[in-house]
Tab-separated table of C-alpha atoms and ligand atoms in Angstrom:
chain	number	residue	atom	x	y	z
A	1	MET	CA	-5.765	-34.275	10.772
A	2	PRO	CA	-7.707	-31.117	12.221
A	3	PHE	CA	-7.037	-28.115	9.839
A	4	ARG	CA	-4.880	-25.785	11.902
A	5	PRO	CA	-3.852	-22.798	9.812
A	6	ARG	CA	-0.642	-20.995	10.917
A	7	TYR	CA	-2.067	-17.476	10.702
A	8	THR	CA	-5.231	-16.155	10.211
A	9	GLY	CA	-5.037	-12.394	9.084
A	10	ILE	CA	-5.043	-9.246	10.849
A	11	ILE	CA	-8.296	-9.326	12.693
A	12	GLU	CA	-7.228	-12.381	14.955
A	13	ARG	CA	-3.730	-10.879	15.344
A	14	TYR	CA	-4.574	-7.727	16.329
A	15	ARG	CA	-8.061	-8.067	17.745
A	16	ASP	CA	-7.571	-6.116	20.639
A	17	ARG	CA	-6.838	-2.927	18.834
A	18	LEU	CA	-9.479	-3.263	16.214
A	19	PRO	CA	-12.901	-2.374	16.148
A	20	VAL	CA	-14.594	-5.649	15.869
A	21	HIS	CA	-16.887	-7.471	17.870
A	22	ASP	CA	-16.181	-10.702	19.613
A	23	ASP	CA	-18.832	-12.679	17.694
A	24	ALA	CA	-18.226	-11.160	14.351
A	25	ARG	CA	-18.012	-13.348	11.239
A	26	ILE	CA	-14.432	-12.672	10.236
A	27	ILE	CA	-13.976	-12.272	6.369
A	28	SER	CA	-10.089	-13.157	6.072
A	29	LEU	CA	-7.992	-14.647	3.202
A	30	GLY	CA	-4.981	-14.379	5.626
A	31	GLU	CA	-3.593	-10.961	4.995
A	32	GLY	CA	-0.833	-9.205	6.800
A	33	ASN	CA	2.169	-10.885	8.197
A	34	THR	CA	4.074	-9.510	5.213
A	35	PRO	CA	7.976	-9.617	5.019
A	36	LEU	CA	10.273	-6.830	6.114
A	37	ILE	CA	13.011	-7.079	3.736
A	38	ARG	CA	16.297	-5.445	4.529
A	39	LEU	CA	18.173	-4.236	1.384
A	40	ASN	CA	21.695	-5.588	0.922
A	41	ASN	CA	22.705	-4.103	-2.387
A	42	VAL	CA	20.778	-1.051	-2.925
A	43	PRO	CA	22.486	0.901	-0.093
A	44	ARG	CA	25.873	-0.209	-1.416
A	45	VAL	CA	24.954	1.473	-5.099
A	46	LEU	CA	24.221	4.435	-2.903
A	47	GLY	CA	27.706	4.541	-1.084
A	48	LYS	CA	25.868	5.523	2.004
A	49	GLU	CA	25.718	3.960	5.546
A	50	VAL	CA	21.652	3.564	5.946
A	51	ASP	CA	19.563	0.718	6.895
A	52	ILE	CA	16.720	0.501	4.398
A	53	TYR	CA	13.762	-1.986	4.849
A	54	VAL	CA	11.168	-2.726	2.383
A	55	LYS	CA	7.893	-3.583	3.811
A	56	PHE	CA	6.667	-6.138	0.584
A	57	GLU	CA	2.647	-5.428	0.592
A	58	GLY	CA	2.756	-7.140	-2.445
A	59	LEU	CA	2.569	-10.246	-1.027
A	60	ASN	CA	-0.830	-9.885	0.596
A	61	PRO	CA	-3.640	-12.403	-0.638
A	62	THR	CA	-4.778	-10.071	-3.655
A	63	GLY	CA	-1.126	-8.602	-3.966
A	64	SER	CA	-1.523	-5.151	-2.432
A	65	PHE	CA	-1.691	-3.698	1.099
A	66	LYS	CA	-5.692	-2.930	0.401
A	67	ASP	CA	-6.135	-6.524	1.783
A	68	ARG	CA	-5.392	-5.102	5.319
A	69	GLY	CA	-8.026	-2.451	5.262
A	70	MET	CA	-10.504	-4.732	3.416
A	71	THR	CA	-10.611	-7.521	5.667
A	72	MET	CA	-12.065	-4.874	8.220
A	73	ALA	CA	-14.647	-3.137	5.908
A	74	VAL	CA	-15.977	-6.114	4.672
A	75	THR	CA	-16.301	-7.833	8.063
A	76	ARG	CA	-17.892	-4.966	9.399
A	77	ALA	CA	-20.197	-4.576	5.970
A	78	VAL	CA	-21.330	-8.118	6.438
A	79	GLU	CA	-21.812	-7.569	10.267
A	80	GLU	CA	-24.039	-4.705	9.189
A	81	GLY	CA	-26.142	-6.597	7.178
A	82	SER	CA	-24.828	-5.233	3.905
A	83	ARG	CA	-25.459	-7.181	0.671
A	84	ALA	CA	-23.036	-4.978	-1.631
A	85	ILE	CA	-20.092	-3.221	-1.364
A	86	ILE	CA	-18.996	-0.366	-3.892
A	87	CYS	CA	-15.755	1.294	-4.768
A	88	ALA	CA	-13.854	3.440	-6.949
A	89	SER	CA	-10.578	2.282	-7.997
A	90	THR	CA	-7.265	2.925	-9.823
A	91	GLY	CA	-7.136	-1.228	-9.663
A	92	ASN	CA	-5.911	-2.342	-6.447
A	93	THR	CA	-9.099	-1.566	-4.050
A	94	SER	CA	-11.296	-3.018	-6.940
A	95	ALA	CA	-9.150	-6.405	-6.808
A	96	SER	CA	-9.336	-6.571	-3.011
A	97	ALA	CA	-12.963	-5.501	-2.798
A	98	ALA	CA	-14.063	-8.156	-5.549
A	99	ALA	CA	-12.016	-11.058	-3.708
A	100	TYR	CA	-13.231	-10.304	-0.159
A	101	ALA	CA	-17.044	-9.923	-1.547
A	102	ALA	CA	-16.576	-13.374	-3.172
A	103	ARG	CA	-15.038	-14.496	0.195
A	104	ALA	CA	-18.216	-13.288	2.042
A	105	GLY	CA	-20.760	-14.176	-0.459
A	106	ILE	CA	-21.884	-10.365	-1.258
A	107	THR	CA	-21.918	-8.235	-4.570
A	108	ALA	CA	-18.750	-6.049	-5.475
A	109	PHE	CA	-19.459	-2.999	-7.955
A	110	VAL	CA	-16.182	-1.371	-8.938
A	111	LEU	CA	-15.647	2.026	-10.809
A	112	ILE	CA	-12.422	2.145	-12.564
A	113	PRO	CA	-10.915	4.627	-14.802
A	114	ASP	CA	-11.411	3.299	-18.653
A	115	GLY	CA	-8.297	1.839	-20.003
A	116	LYS	CA	-6.178	3.370	-17.161
A	117	ILE	CA	-5.619	0.312	-14.780
A	118	ALA	CA	-3.052	-2.387	-15.077
A	119	GLN	CA	-4.089	-5.587	-16.816
A	120	GLY	CA	-3.397	-7.592	-13.748
A	121	LYS	CA	-5.787	-5.938	-11.517
A	122	LEU	CA	-8.655	-5.848	-13.916
A	123	ALA	CA	-8.356	-9.588	-14.238
A	124	GLN	CA	-8.721	-9.742	-10.541
A	125	ALA	CA	-11.569	-8.036	-10.469
A	126	MET	CA	-13.294	-9.866	-13.438
A	127	MET	CA	-12.347	-13.183	-12.073
A	128	HIS	CA	-13.591	-12.704	-8.660
A	129	GLY	CA	-17.008	-11.837	-10.200
A	130	SER	CA	-17.538	-8.199	-9.329
A	131	THR	CA	-19.492	-6.014	-11.532
A	132	VAL	CA	-16.620	-3.905	-13.227
A	133	ILE	CA	-17.942	-0.342	-14.605
A	134	GLN	CA	-15.414	1.330	-16.413
A	135	ILE	CA	-15.968	5.127	-16.594
A	136	LYS	CA	-14.830	7.633	-19.240
A	137	GLY	CA	-13.194	9.580	-16.752
A	138	ASN	CA	-10.415	9.231	-13.884
A	139	PHE	CA	-10.479	7.967	-10.218
A	140	ASP	CA	-11.551	11.430	-8.881
A	141	ALA	CA	-14.340	11.550	-11.065
A	142	GLY	CA	-15.267	7.680	-9.986
A	143	MET	CA	-14.838	8.593	-6.139
A	144	ARG	CA	-17.321	11.262	-6.313
A	145	LEU	CA	-20.112	9.075	-8.373
A	146	VAL	CA	-19.460	6.319	-5.508
A	147	LYS	CA	-20.253	8.566	-2.909
A	148	GLN	CA	-23.246	10.066	-4.710
A	149	VAL	CA	-24.647	6.425	-5.244
A	150	ALA	CA	-24.065	5.359	-1.591
A	151	GLU	CA	-26.472	8.063	-0.622
A	152	THR	CA	-29.415	6.494	-2.194
A	153	SER	CA	-28.739	2.665	-2.720
A	154	PRO	CA	-27.997	0.004	-0.266
A	155	VAL	CA	-24.311	-0.482	-1.109
A	156	THR	CA	-21.620	0.024	1.470
A	157	VAL	CA	-18.613	1.955	0.147
A	158	VAL	CA	-15.204	0.422	0.947
A	159	ASN	CA	-12.800	3.280	-0.365
A	160	SER	CA	-10.415	4.478	2.341
A	161	VAL	CA	-13.382	7.194	3.391
A	162	ASN	CA	-14.672	4.093	5.054
A	163	PRO	CA	-12.763	4.338	8.699
A	164	TYR	CA	-12.604	0.601	9.091
A	165	ARG	CA	-10.261	0.607	6.000
A	166	LEU	CA	-7.597	2.631	7.776
A	167	GLN	CA	-7.862	0.704	10.975
A	168	GLY	CA	-6.864	-2.242	9.299
A	169	GLN	CA	-3.973	-0.815	7.383
A	170	LYS	CA	-2.624	0.749	10.606
A	171	THR	CA	-1.741	-2.906	11.408
A	172	ALA	CA	1.390	-2.840	8.949
A	173	ALA	CA	2.873	-0.264	11.430
A	174	PHE	CA	2.350	-2.717	14.264
A	175	GLU	CA	4.052	-5.161	12.344
A	176	ILE	CA	7.154	-3.104	11.521
A	177	VAL	CA	7.606	-1.926	15.372
A	178	GLU	CA	7.336	-5.662	16.630
A	179	GLU	CA	10.000	-6.826	13.996
A	180	LEU	CA	12.402	-3.935	14.348
A	181	GLY	CA	11.964	-3.654	18.048
A	182	ARG	CA	11.117	0.105	17.562
A	183	ALA	CA	9.804	2.307	14.781
A	184	PRO	CA	12.248	3.140	11.941
A	185	ASP	CA	13.583	6.849	11.733
A	186	TYR	CA	11.864	7.437	8.512
A	187	HIS	CA	8.814	5.693	6.832
A	188	CYS	CA	8.345	6.539	3.147
A	189	LEU	CA	5.369	5.580	1.082
A	190	PRO	CA	3.720	6.232	-2.261
A	191	VAL	CA	0.822	8.705	-1.504
A	192	GLY	CA	-2.505	8.817	-3.906
A	193	ASN	CA	-5.548	9.120	-1.608
A	194	ALA	CA	-3.199	9.491	1.250
A	195	GLY	CA	-5.040	6.930	3.345
A	196	ASN	CA	-2.305	4.566	3.728
A	197	ILE	CA	0.177	6.975	5.184
A	198	THR	CA	-2.566	8.329	7.517
A	199	ALA	CA	-3.266	4.761	8.723
A	200	HIS	CA	0.128	3.899	9.192
A	201	TRP	CA	0.509	6.956	11.450
A	202	ILE	CA	-2.460	6.027	13.522
A	203	GLY	CA	-0.659	2.610	13.946
A	204	TYR	CA	2.637	4.167	15.019
A	205	CYS	CA	0.797	6.544	17.500
A	206	GLU	CA	-0.857	3.896	19.071
A	207	TYR	CA	2.017	1.568	19.496
A	208	SER	CA	4.387	4.487	20.987
A	209	SER	CA	2.041	5.754	23.541
A	210	ALA	CA	3.636	4.973	26.729
A	211	SER	CA	0.320	4.820	28.972
A	212	GLY	CA	-1.820	3.387	25.963
A	213	ASP	CA	-3.371	6.584	25.933
A	214	HIS	CA	-4.730	7.303	22.461
A	215	VAL	CA	-3.670	10.000	20.211
A	216	THR	CA	-6.885	11.427	19.452
A	217	GLU	CA	-5.746	14.281	17.121
A	218	SER	CA	-4.341	12.106	14.873
A	219	CYS	CA	-6.503	9.207	14.870
A	220	GLY	CA	-10.222	9.859	15.717
A	221	PHE	CA	-11.286	6.559	14.668
A	222	CYS	CA	-10.541	3.942	17.143
A	223	LYS	CA	-12.739	5.680	19.802
A	224	GLY	CA	-10.400	4.893	22.670
A	225	ARG	CA	-9.560	1.265	21.353
A	226	CYS	CA	-5.858	1.745	21.399
A	227	MET	CA	-4.897	-0.802	23.729
A	228	TYR	CA	-1.364	-0.921	23.790
A	229	ALA	CA	-1.209	-0.172	27.348
A	230	GLY	CA	1.724	-0.926	29.389
A	231	GLY	CA	4.111	0.590	27.436
A	232	ALA	CA	5.952	-2.693	26.605
A	233	ILE	CA	7.163	-1.210	23.355
A	234	VAL	CA	7.470	2.669	23.988
A	235	GLY	CA	8.682	5.863	22.253
A	236	ASN	CA	9.985	6.535	18.926
A	237	ARG	CA	7.646	7.402	15.885
A	238	PRO	CA	9.070	7.960	12.412
A	239	ARG	CA	9.058	10.940	10.209
A	240	MET	CA	6.417	10.285	7.794
A	241	VAL	CA	7.481	10.894	4.420
A	242	GLY	CA	4.942	10.951	1.360
A	243	TYR	CA	6.143	10.743	-2.453
A	244	GLN	CA	3.852	11.196	-5.346
A	245	ALA	CA	4.253	10.968	-8.666
A	246	SER	CA	5.001	14.426	-10.534
A	247	GLY	CA	2.162	14.326	-12.728
A	248	SER	CA	-0.314	13.731	-9.736
A	249	ALA	CA	1.352	15.772	-7.057
A	250	PRO	CA	-1.472	17.610	-5.227
A	251	PHE	CA	0.265	17.703	-2.085
A	252	MET	CA	3.273	19.309	-3.800
A	253	ARG	CA	0.947	21.841	-5.448
A	254	GLY	CA	-0.763	22.757	-2.383
A	255	ALA	CA	-3.992	22.371	-4.200
A	256	MET	CA	-6.065	19.591	-5.931
A	257	VAL	CA	-4.946	18.633	-9.296
A	258	ASP	CA	-7.552	18.202	-11.904
A	259	ASP	CA	-5.876	16.304	-14.821
A	260	PRO	CA	-3.541	13.946	-12.970
A	261	ASP	CA	-1.113	11.706	-15.231
A	262	THR	CA	1.583	9.204	-14.504
A	263	VAL	CA	2.815	5.801	-15.682
A	264	ALA	CA	2.125	4.978	-12.094
A	265	THR	CA	-1.564	4.510	-12.641
A	266	ALA	CA	-2.217	3.452	-9.039
A	267	ILE	CA	-1.594	6.596	-7.862
A	268	ARG	CA	-2.923	8.753	-10.627
A	269	ILE	CA	-5.351	10.474	-8.215
A	270	GLY	CA	-5.657	14.199	-8.278
A	271	HIS	CA	-8.320	14.859	-5.241
A	272	PRO	CA	-6.898	13.024	-2.351
A	273	GLN	CA	-9.448	11.742	-0.083
A	274	SER	CA	-7.547	12.005	3.119
A	275	TRP	CA	-6.048	15.523	2.171
A	276	GLU	CA	-6.717	16.909	5.756
A	277	TYR	CA	-5.174	13.915	7.695
A	278	ALA	CA	-2.376	13.515	5.493
A	279	TRP	CA	-1.249	17.388	6.199
A	280	LYS	CA	-1.677	16.656	9.828
A	281	VAL	CA	0.440	13.377	9.679
A	282	LYS	CA	3.268	15.471	8.197
A	283	GLU	CA	3.095	17.959	10.523
A	284	GLU	CA	2.884	15.632	13.933
A	285	SER	CA	5.783	13.462	12.422
A	286	GLY	CA	8.256	16.428	11.219
A	287	GLY	CA	8.021	14.641	7.759
A	288	TRP	CA	7.299	15.932	4.268
A	289	PHE	CA	6.175	15.354	0.796
A	290	ASP	CA	8.071	15.318	-2.355
A	291	GLU	CA	7.385	14.217	-6.037
A	292	CYS	CA	9.273	11.751	-8.294
A	293	SER	CA	9.343	11.729	-12.120
A	294	ASP	CA	8.210	8.777	-14.048
A	295	GLU	CA	11.768	8.011	-14.824
A	296	GLU	CA	12.765	7.803	-11.445
A	297	ILE	CA	9.880	5.615	-10.403
A	298	LEU	CA	10.533	3.070	-13.056
A	299	ALA	CA	14.297	3.343	-12.456
A	300	ALA	CA	13.657	2.443	-8.672
A	301	GLN	CA	11.080	-0.251	-9.599
A	302	LYS	CA	14.067	-1.819	-11.846
A	303	LEU	CA	16.658	-1.339	-9.446
A	304	LEU	CA	14.941	-3.333	-6.839
A	305	ALA	CA	14.060	-6.027	-9.383
A	306	GLU	CA	17.418	-6.542	-10.434
A	307	ARG	CA	19.646	-5.850	-7.236
A	308	GLU	CA	17.229	-7.202	-4.678
A	309	GLY	CA	14.810	-9.745	-6.399
A	310	VAL	CA	12.097	-7.752	-5.185
A	311	PHE	CA	9.150	-7.053	-7.955
A	312	CYS	CA	6.782	-4.301	-7.120
A	313	GLU	CA	4.328	-2.105	-9.287
A	314	PRO	CA	5.573	1.282	-10.343
A	315	ALA	CA	3.515	3.188	-7.930
A	316	SER	CA	5.186	1.267	-4.651
A	317	ALA	CA	8.293	2.127	-6.159
A	318	THR	CA	7.873	5.950	-5.690
A	319	SER	CA	8.842	5.318	-1.917
A	320	LEU	CA	11.949	3.701	-2.811
A	321	ALA	CA	12.720	6.504	-5.656
A	322	GLY	CA	12.087	9.326	-3.108
A	323	ALA	CA	13.908	7.739	-0.310
A	324	LEU	CA	16.839	7.236	-2.554
A	325	ARG	CA	17.173	10.657	-3.780
A	326	ASP	CA	16.674	11.994	0.066
A	327	VAL	CA	19.454	9.841	1.113
A	328	LYS	CA	21.826	11.051	-1.460
A	329	ALA	CA	20.938	14.480	-1.010
A	330	GLY	CA	21.659	13.818	2.756
A	331	LYS	CA	17.937	15.040	3.574
A	332	ILE	CA	17.910	11.768	5.345
A	333	PRO	CA	21.068	11.630	7.097
A	334	GLU	CA	23.291	8.521	7.446
A	335	GLY	CA	23.016	6.201	10.149
A	336	SER	CA	19.078	6.350	9.677
A	337	SER	CA	16.604	3.312	9.607
A	338	ILE	CA	14.344	3.616	6.836
A	339	VAL	CA	11.198	1.630	5.866
A	340	CYS	CA	9.962	1.906	2.472
A	341	THR	CA	6.296	0.524	1.736
A	342	LEU	CA	5.923	-1.346	-1.495
A	343	THR	CA	2.562	-1.143	-1.809
A	344	GLY	CA	1.673	-3.737	-4.527
A	345	HIS	CA	3.151	-6.523	-6.634
A	346	GLY	CA	4.694	-6.276	-9.631
A	347	LEU	CA	2.982	-8.771	-11.572
A	348	LYS	CA	-0.145	-6.609	-11.301
A	349	ASP	CA	1.335	-4.471	-14.236
A	350	PRO	CA	3.142	-6.804	-16.561
A	351	ASP	CA	2.910	-4.351	-19.811
A	352	ILE	CA	5.139	-1.754	-17.723
A	353	ALA	CA	7.586	-4.320	-16.710
A	354	ILE	CA	8.226	-5.640	-20.169
A	355	GLN	CA	8.234	-2.265	-21.948
A	356	GLN	CA	10.682	-1.347	-19.739
A	357	SER	CA	12.984	-4.205	-19.572
A	358	LEU	CA	16.398	-3.566	-21.727
A	359	ARG	CA	16.974	-7.132	-22.585
A	360	ALA	CA	14.414	-8.674	-24.812
A	361	PRO	CA	13.945	-12.643	-24.514
A	362	LEU	CA	16.573	-14.236	-26.778
A	363	THR	CA	15.036	-16.373	-29.410
A	364	VAL	CA	17.279	-19.127	-30.693
A	365	GLU	CA	16.789	-22.492	-32.397
A	366	ALA	CA	15.989	-25.377	-30.187
A	367	ASP	CA	19.476	-27.179	-30.209
A	368	LEU	CA	22.298	-27.691	-27.780
A	369	ASP	CA	24.667	-25.558	-29.682
A	370	SER	CA	22.312	-22.553	-29.845
A	371	VAL	CA	21.428	-22.652	-26.311
A	372	LYS	CA	24.978	-22.982	-25.298
A	373	ARG	CA	25.910	-19.941	-27.458
A	374	ALA	CA	23.412	-17.921	-26.074
A	375	ILE	CA	24.542	-18.671	-22.500
A	376	LEU	CA	28.366	-18.289	-23.238
A	377	ASP	CA	27.669	-14.901	-25.082
A	378	ASN	CA	25.594	-13.611	-22.060
A	379	MET	CA	27.993	-14.756	-19.227
A	380	ALA	CA	28.643	-11.790	-16.798
B	401	F0G	N1	0.401	2.139	-3.986
B	401	F0G	C1	-0.843	1.391	-4.493
B	401	F0G	C2	-0.223	0.331	-5.378
B	401	F0G	C3	-1.869	1.990	-4.660
B	401	F0G	O1	-2.893	0.938	-5.157
B	401	F0G	C4	-2.375	2.884	-4.030
B	401	F0G	C5	-3.765	3.465	-4.130
B	401	F0G	C6	-1.394	3.941	-3.403
B	401	F0G	C7	-0.171	3.153	-3.608
B	401	F0G	C8	-1.846	4.842	-2.635
B	401	F0G	O2	-2.358	4.645	-1.684
B	401	F0G	O3	-4.292	6.210	-1.674
B	401	F0G	O4	-3.703	5.291	0.383
B	401	F0G	O5	-2.391	6.906	-0.754
B	401	F0G	N2	-4.637	2.678	-4.595
B	401	F0G	C9	-6.113	2.842	-4.855
B	401	F0G	C10	-6.797	2.067	-5.503
B	401	F0G	C11	-6.567	4.384	-4.977
B	401	F0G	O6	-8.063	2.406	-6.087
B	401	F0G	O7	-6.467	0.873	-5.542
B	401	F0G	P1	-3.248	5.908	-0.638
C-alpha cells in the first residue's frame, strides 16, 4: 500500500499564503490542524451566556504552538543552507527547535534559564539531541546572548524575531475562521514575547481582507503574499486580548520588567521581543492587555482539566483565567464568541500539576475489599 498521509502540516495546507518556494524541502512533523473545542461546562459554572472555545495547541507534534512557526523557520533555514539553529527559550521553543532540527538533520543549540523550565520541555530538548546550554540568567538574558552570538557565528536564530516564525503561527487564525465560519468576537492569548498575539492578528487581517489586499501596517512580513483574494470569507476580526502573569507583566507596567517571576514559567519574560507589534495589535483590534495572578492561572488550569477534560500547561491557562474574569465582570459581554488559545500541553509540566492536585493518590492493599472500600468511599 502506498503511504498516503491524511494531513501533512501547515505549509502544505496554506502554501499559497506562506513565504515558501515551490521547490523547498519542507521540514514538517504534521503540525497544525489542532482541535477547536467548545467548552460545555465552564460557561455553566460562570452562569453567563457566552460561547467559549479553546484552540488546543498543546496537540501539536511537540506539544505547543511553536511547531507552526518552527516548520517555517527550519524549512527556510535549511533552504538557505544553514547547518545549525539557535534559540533562547523558556522551554517550548527549545523543544520544538530540537525536534525540527532532528527532522532536518541539522544541529540545534538551545539556551535555557537554569532550573526555570518545566521538566517535560527539558526532556524533549535533551531527547532530540540538541545541545542544551543552561544559563545562570533568565530568558531575556538568553535572548540577548543569542542575538549577539548569531552576529558572528553561522547559526540561524529561530526565536520569534525570525519573521518566518510568525508567518507559520498565523495559520492558527486561518484554522479558527475556517472552522467557525467567521472570526470570533474576542481572541484571548497568554502573552510572553508577544509573538503569538502578533501572528494571530496577521492571520485574521489576511483572512478578513475583502479584496485580498494586504494589511501592511500590522503585518509587514508577507510582502504581498496574502492570497486570500476573492473575499470568500470576509469581514470581522476579533478584539485581541493579551493576558500576562502578574509577576511578568511588562505590557501592564508600560515598561520592561527586569526580574520577571511566575509559576507559568513559559511566560516568565520581562523584555518582550514583539513589544511594538503587540501595542499595535491592541490598538488596531480594539483589544486590551490585562494580568492574572498565579493563583488565578492555576485555578483556570485545574477548572479546565476537571470540568472539560482538557489539560494545558499553566501559561496556557492564563488566556482562560483572564477571559473568565472579563466575562464575569461584563467587560466581555454576554452573547460573545470567545476563543482562548491553549498554547501548550499540561504534560509539559507534571511537577506543577501534581503539586496543585488536591486529591493525592489513594494507596491501599492489593486485595478486593480494600479496592472496593476505596471506590465506595469516593463515590460522588
Ligand atoms: N504559552 C506558552 C506555553 C509558551 O511557551 C509561550 C512562549 C507563550 C505562551 C507566549 O507566547 O512569547 O509568543 O507571547 N514561550 C517561548 C519559549 C518564549 O521559549 O518557549 P509569545
